[in-house]
Tab-separated table of C-alpha atoms in Angstrom:
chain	number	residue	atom	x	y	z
A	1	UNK	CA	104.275	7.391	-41.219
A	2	UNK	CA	104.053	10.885	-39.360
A	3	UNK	CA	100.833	10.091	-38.323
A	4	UNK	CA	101.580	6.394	-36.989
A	5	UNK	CA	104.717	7.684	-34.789
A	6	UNK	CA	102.316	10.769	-33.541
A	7	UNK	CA	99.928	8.261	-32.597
A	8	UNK	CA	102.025	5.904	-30.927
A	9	UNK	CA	103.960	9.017	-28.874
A	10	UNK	CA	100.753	9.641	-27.747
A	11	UNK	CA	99.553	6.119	-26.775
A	12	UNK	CA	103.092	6.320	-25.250
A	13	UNK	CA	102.796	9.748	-23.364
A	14	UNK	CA	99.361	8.360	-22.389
A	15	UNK	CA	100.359	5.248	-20.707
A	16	UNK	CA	103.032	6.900	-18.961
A	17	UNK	CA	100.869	9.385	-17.141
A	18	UNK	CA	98.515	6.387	-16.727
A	19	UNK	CA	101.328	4.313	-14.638
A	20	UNK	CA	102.362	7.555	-12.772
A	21	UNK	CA	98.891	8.386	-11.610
A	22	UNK	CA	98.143	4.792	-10.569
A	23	UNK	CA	101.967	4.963	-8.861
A	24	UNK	CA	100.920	8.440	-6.893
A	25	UNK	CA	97.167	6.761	-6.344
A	26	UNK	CA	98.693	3.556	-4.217
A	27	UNK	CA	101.914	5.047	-2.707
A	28	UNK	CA	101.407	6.731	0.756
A	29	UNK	CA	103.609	7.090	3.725
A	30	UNK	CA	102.483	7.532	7.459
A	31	UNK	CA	105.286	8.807	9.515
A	32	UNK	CA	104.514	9.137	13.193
A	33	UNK	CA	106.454	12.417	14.722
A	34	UNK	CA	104.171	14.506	11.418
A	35	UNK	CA	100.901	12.977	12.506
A	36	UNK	CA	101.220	13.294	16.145
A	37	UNK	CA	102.161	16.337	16.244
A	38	UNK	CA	98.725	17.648	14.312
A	39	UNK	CA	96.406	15.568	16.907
A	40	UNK	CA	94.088	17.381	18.928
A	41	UNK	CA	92.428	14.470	20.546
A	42	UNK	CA	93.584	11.187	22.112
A	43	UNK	CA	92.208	9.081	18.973
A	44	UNK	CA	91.131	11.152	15.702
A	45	UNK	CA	89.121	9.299	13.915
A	46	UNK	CA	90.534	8.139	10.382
A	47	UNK	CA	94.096	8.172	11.973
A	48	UNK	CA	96.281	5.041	11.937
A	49	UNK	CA	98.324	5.841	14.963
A	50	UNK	CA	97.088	5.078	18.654
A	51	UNK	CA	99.151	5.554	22.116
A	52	UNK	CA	98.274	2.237	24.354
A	53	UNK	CA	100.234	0.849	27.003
A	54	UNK	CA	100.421	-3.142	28.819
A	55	UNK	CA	100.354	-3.923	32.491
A	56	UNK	CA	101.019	-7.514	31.735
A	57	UNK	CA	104.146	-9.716	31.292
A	58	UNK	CA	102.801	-10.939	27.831
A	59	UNK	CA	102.846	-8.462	24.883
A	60	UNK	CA	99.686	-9.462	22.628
A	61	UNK	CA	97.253	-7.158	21.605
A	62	UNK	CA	94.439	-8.522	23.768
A	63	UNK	CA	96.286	-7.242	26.918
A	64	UNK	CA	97.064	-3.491	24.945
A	65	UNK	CA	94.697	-0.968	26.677
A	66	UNK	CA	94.561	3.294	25.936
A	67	UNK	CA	96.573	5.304	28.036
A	68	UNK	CA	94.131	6.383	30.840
A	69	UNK	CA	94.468	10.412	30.242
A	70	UNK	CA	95.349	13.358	27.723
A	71	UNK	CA	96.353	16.478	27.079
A	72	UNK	CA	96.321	17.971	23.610
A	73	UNK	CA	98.452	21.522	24.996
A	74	UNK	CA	100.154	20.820	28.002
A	75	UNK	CA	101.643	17.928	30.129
A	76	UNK	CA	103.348	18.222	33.893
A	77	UNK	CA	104.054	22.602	32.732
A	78	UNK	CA	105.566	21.767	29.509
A	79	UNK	CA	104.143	22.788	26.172
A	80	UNK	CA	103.310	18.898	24.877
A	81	UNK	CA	100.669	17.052	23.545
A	82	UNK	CA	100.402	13.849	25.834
A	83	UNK	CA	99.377	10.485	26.528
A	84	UNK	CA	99.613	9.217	29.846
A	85	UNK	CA	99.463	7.242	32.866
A	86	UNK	CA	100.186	9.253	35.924
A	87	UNK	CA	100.044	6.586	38.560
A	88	UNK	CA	102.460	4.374	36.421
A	89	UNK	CA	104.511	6.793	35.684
A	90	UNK	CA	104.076	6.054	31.832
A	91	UNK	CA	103.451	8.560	28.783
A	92	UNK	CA	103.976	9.164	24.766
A	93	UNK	CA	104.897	13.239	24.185
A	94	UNK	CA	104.043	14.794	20.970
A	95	UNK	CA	106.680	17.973	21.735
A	96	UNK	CA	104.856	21.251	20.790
A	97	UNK	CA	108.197	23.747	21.251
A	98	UNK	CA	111.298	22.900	22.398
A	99	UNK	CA	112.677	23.100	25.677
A	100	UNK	CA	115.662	21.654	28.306
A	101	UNK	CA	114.781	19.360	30.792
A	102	UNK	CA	117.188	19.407	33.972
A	103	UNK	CA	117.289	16.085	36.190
A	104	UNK	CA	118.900	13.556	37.798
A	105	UNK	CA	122.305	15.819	37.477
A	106	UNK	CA	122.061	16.443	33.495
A	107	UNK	CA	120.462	17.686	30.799
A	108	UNK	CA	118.747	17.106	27.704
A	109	UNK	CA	116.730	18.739	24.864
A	110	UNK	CA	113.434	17.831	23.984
A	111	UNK	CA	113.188	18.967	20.425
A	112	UNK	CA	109.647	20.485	18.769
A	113	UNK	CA	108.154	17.795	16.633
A	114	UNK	CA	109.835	14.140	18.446
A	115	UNK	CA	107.759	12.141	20.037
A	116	UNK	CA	109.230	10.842	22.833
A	117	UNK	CA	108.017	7.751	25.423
A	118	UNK	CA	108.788	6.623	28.953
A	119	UNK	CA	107.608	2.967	30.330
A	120	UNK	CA	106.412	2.850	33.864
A	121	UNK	CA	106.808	1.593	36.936
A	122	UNK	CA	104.754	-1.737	35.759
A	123	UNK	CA	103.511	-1.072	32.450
A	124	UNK	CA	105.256	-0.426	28.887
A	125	UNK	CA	104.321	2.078	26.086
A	126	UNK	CA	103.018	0.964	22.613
A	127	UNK	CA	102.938	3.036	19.653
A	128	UNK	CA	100.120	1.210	16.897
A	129	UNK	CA	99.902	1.446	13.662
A	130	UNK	CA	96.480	-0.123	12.176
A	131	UNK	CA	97.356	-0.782	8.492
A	132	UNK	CA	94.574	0.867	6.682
A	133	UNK	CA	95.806	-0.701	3.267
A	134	UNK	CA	96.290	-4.762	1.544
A	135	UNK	CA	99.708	-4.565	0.468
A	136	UNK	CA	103.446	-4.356	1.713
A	137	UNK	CA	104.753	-1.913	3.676
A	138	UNK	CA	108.720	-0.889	4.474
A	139	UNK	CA	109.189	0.109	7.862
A	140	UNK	CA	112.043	2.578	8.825
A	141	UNK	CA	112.982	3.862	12.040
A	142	UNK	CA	115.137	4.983	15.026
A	143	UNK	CA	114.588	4.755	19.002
A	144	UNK	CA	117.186	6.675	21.471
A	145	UNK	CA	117.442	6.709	25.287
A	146	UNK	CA	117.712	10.241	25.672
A	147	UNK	CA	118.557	10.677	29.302
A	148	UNK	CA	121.502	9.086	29.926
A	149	UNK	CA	122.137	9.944	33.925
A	150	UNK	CA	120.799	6.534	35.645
A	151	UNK	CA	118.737	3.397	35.329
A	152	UNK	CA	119.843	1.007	33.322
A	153	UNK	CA	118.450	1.610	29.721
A	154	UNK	CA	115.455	0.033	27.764
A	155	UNK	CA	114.347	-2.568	26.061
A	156	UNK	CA	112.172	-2.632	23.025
A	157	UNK	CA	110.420	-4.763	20.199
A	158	UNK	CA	108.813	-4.421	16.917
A	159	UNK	CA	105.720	-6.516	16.473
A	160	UNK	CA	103.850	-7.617	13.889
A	161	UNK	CA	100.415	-8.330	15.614
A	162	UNK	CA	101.256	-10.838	18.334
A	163	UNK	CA	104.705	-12.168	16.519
A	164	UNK	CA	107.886	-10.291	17.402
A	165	UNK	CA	110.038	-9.212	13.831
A	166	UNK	CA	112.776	-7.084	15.437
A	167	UNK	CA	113.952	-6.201	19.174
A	168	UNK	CA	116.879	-5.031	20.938
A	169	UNK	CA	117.914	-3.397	24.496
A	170	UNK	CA	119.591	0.173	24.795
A	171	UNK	CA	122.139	0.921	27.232
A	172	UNK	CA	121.683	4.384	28.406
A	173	UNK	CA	122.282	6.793	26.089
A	174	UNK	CA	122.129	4.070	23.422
A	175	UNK	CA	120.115	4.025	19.929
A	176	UNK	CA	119.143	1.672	17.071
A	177	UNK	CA	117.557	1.213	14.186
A	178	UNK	CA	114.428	-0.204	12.504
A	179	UNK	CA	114.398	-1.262	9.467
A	180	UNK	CA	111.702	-3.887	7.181
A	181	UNK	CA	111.021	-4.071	4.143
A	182	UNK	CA	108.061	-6.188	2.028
A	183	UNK	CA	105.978	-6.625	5.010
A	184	UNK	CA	102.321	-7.748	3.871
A	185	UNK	CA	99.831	-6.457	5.511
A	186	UNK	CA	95.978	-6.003	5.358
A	187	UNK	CA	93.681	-4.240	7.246
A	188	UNK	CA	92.904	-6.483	9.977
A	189	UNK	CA	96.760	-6.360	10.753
A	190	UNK	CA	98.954	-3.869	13.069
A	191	UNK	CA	102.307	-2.858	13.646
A	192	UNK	CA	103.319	-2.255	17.357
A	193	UNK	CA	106.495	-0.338	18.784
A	194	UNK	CA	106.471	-1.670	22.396
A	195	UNK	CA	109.196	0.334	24.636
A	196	UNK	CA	109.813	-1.117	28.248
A	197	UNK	CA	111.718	-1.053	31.179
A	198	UNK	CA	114.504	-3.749	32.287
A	199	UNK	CA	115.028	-3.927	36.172
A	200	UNK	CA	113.455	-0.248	36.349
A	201	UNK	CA	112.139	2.990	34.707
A	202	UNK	CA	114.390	5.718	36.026
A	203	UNK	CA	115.682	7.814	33.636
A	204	UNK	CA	114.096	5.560	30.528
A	205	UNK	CA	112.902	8.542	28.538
A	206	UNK	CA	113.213	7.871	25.035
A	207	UNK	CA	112.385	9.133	21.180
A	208	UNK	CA	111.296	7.661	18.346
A	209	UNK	CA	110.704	8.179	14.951
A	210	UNK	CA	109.065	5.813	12.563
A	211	UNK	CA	107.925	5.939	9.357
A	212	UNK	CA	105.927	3.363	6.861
A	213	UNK	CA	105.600	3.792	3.566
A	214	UNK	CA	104.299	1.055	0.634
């Protein structure tokens, strides 16, 4: 009988460490502000995330091009890594070290580690994700309009591929959340963050942090 309950504990113990290695084999989580900050260069290969931006009225991936420039140290003095547009006025910040930025009569902090977007004058920014898995994935997030002083706020949706599955507008100074769960994916699909302007881009600087897990 000793033996027969040692055996079973075993076959037991066994099967537990079986289901928790499988468990920590499929789970993974990709969470944007952690990855961007480590890039070096505009589009490391093996990495999920990629900084586009669309000078069209349609949002669909066909009309999603790369931002035209980057900077792994330094963008406009300031100690970011950057994507950017400087004739649209458009760019995604990876902030390196923290620092105040002074305009349009206030201030705000950018804070080491955000990323942070601003649209431009005729094109919006697009964070992608490019699942690299078959499965579902949760999706959890926040966006902010961090400089509050003019313009009118942003607007902003999450897609999945071409189809819209959450949007909203901030007034300045405004925030909101993202938040899905059980979307399936494979690899052929992607998840978009698309920020934009609404009658302008003044003062439209934003932040964002998202995170997927599955």
């Amino acid at each position: 009988m000793k033996l027969l309950k040692s055996a079973l504990l075993g076959v037991a113990l066994a099967s537990s460490v079986a289901t928790s290695a499988t468990w920590a084999a499929t789970a993974q989580s990709w969470n944007l502000a952690r990855d961007a900050y480590l890039m070096t260069e505009s589009a490391p290969a093996g990495s999920p995330w990629s900084f586009l931006q669309n000078k069209t009225a349609v949002n669909i991936a066909a009309n999603y091009t790369p931002f035209p420039s980057f900077s792994a140290e330094q963008c406009n003095g300031n100690p970011d890594t950057c994507w950017r547009d400087v004739a649209a006025g458009s760019a995604v910040l990876s902030i390196k070290k923290s620092f105040v930025f002074t305009g349009s009569g206030t201030s705000f902090v950018f804070k080491q580690g955000d990323v942070t977007t601003h649209p431009g004058t005729n094109s919006k920014t697009i964070i992608r994700w490019a699942s690299p898995i078959t499965g579902n994935i949760n999706v959890l997030g926040r966006i902010n309009d961090l400089h509050n002083a003019c313009g009118d706020g942003i607007a902003w949706s999450l897609n999945l591929d071409d189809t819209v599955v959450q949007s909203g507008n901030l007034a300045n100074g405004g925030s909101s959340i993202i938040k899905l769960d059980g979307v399936a994916v494979t690899p052929d699909s992607s998840i978009y963050l698309i920020v934009d302007k609404k009658t302008n881009n003044s003062c439209d600087t934003t932040s964002l942090d998202l995170m997927i897990t599955n």
